[in-house]
Phi, psi and omega in degrees: 000144179291142182303323182291323179292319177299319179297319181293322179293320180295320178294321178297318178296318179297319179295323179294322178294324179290329184267001178290131182275147177292150181301134183285146177287133183302137180285151179302141180256154180255117179240117180058039177081004180243128179273123183249140174285179182298312181298330179291321178295320180296314181296321179295320177296314183295312179297317180296318178296321180293318179294318179296319179296319180296317180296318180297318178296321180294318180294316180295322180295320177298316178297321179293327178287321178293323175261081187298120179298332181293344178272002175092013179275133180286327179296322177298320178296317180298311181294328178291328186269334189266356185291326178291310176302321180297315181300310182295321181297314181294318181293318179293332175295321176296319178298316180296319179295327176296318179293327177297320179293322179291328183078042184293139179292339179263027183302318183296316179295317181294321178296318178296318177297319179297315179294328181291315178300315182297319181294319180295317179297317180290328175298313179299317181294321180294321180295315182292320178297315180298312184294314179291326177295320177295320178297318180297316179299318180295321180286330184282323183218109182292337181288342177249041183289127177267142177287147176302338180298330180294326175296319177297318178297320178296317181296318180294320181297315181295319181293318179297318179297319179296321180295319177297320177298321177296322177296322179290320181296316183270004177051049179273127182279118182261010181300318177298326177292322179292328181294326180259013183295326180298312181294317180297319179299318178296316181297315180295322181298317178289320184286324184247037182296315180294318182296318180294317180297322177293322178297311180295321178297323177294320178295317180296319178297322181293312184286336174282348179057046181293315178203167180227176174297134180091353179283148178258113185241159179235128183266168177300326181287354183099346181289141180218149182180180181264136180284119180250343180202137176235109181251182179291331185255324187211170176238135184253133180245147173248111184283173178292341176272012181060044178243136180272128180239124181255126184237127176301143182294330180295325177288319179294326181292331183256359183257169178271111184245127178258118176261101183282354179263004182238146002280352177228166185286327184281160187218147178262137175236152178244132181245125180276126180236134179237132176235162184284153176299141184097351178285143178296117183293320180296318178296318178299316180295320178297314181297315182298318179293319179296316182288326179292319181292332182268352184281154177286157176067017178245131181286148176287322179229135352298151184284153177299154180226151177237135180233131173279110187272307183190168174271106184277177180291325184251346181183188181271130184263124175242161173229121177262120183251122181230160181246131181252150185293338181205147179304331179289349180263005184295316182292321178294318177296319179298317178298314182297315183290315180299319179295315181294320179293318179300315180295321179293320177298321180294323179292320183274357179074026178274127182276136174260102187287165175219159185297137178234144180224132176263124181248125180241124181274152181294321182293341181265006184281143174297161182292330185273000179276122181296143179266000181100349180250116180296140180287154179282139181293147182290146182281147179277098181275142175289164182292137183284068181292313183300322181293321180294320177297317180297320180295321178295318179298319181292327178292321177297319179299319181294323181288332180277344182277116181291328181294318178297320180295319179297323180296325179291000000 
């Protein structure tokens, strides 16, 4: 551009800035036939927003009391949680409109701050409504019990949505972050590999309905216990020894898990009973059923059962099958039934056999008992002719000897 032309353009711009008029003060407005000054309009907006917020809070409070949240109604929970965000939102709207009338130069910043406060309050209310609503549903109908992990997922989803809303309110450009999202994703993937696998495993366990809170499960390692917490990363068990065991969800998702509380809470256990041969079978069955029905920790329905299993080495084998109300009561029920059956057998004179073995030592065997080694057959000896002749010769010599004869 030519220097002269640039100088002329600069002078024109300066003149335009000098002749720019200051923003005019808003003229008084007429409301309901009454002309109000600026401060009157501002006061009317603030008072009106405050009154409206108070009325809304009162209405919502009345509705929340009529729909008592303690009775398990989700609508009562909603009305109880949203009255504070509604009150603050209406009042802040009045404050913002007042600033618009004033024409504050920081109007954009104030508007963003107002929207941020409102967004945070509604985020908190949404999290509480979701969590309490899930608790009410679980308490009202146990067949639709939601895992606590769903509450964590709901909270994370609401927080992420609120963060996106804050970025939009403050007009933050996320393009640089998106450009490096690939590298960041790879780094996070390597650093949080276990956490991600546990999270995915927890989601899979929930949707597969493998277990719920209060279920009694048995792991591949032999550990067993009651599920007391299901989180995004791990599941916590309370064993019969009152020890807390934390297991990562990824391991549970890939392992063999036995849920002894499904599809119903009660469980069947089998008790092996042995009686001596010759015992009345009908009497044994009658005793077992009577003692099982009277024992503690045994359900009335389904009824106990007795099965003749086999002829054992030492006696007749029976199996007494009883149902306990919960897997954690199995050991107590087994103790109660075994104790009652043992005492009853003692009263009825029924023998409980035990294995017996007869041991025979080799040194104690009779002479005529074969030892397993056949004897060698006797050799065929010739007749002792020579011996007889020799004996005869010795006799003749003895008879001819006078000394021998005198000795006789």
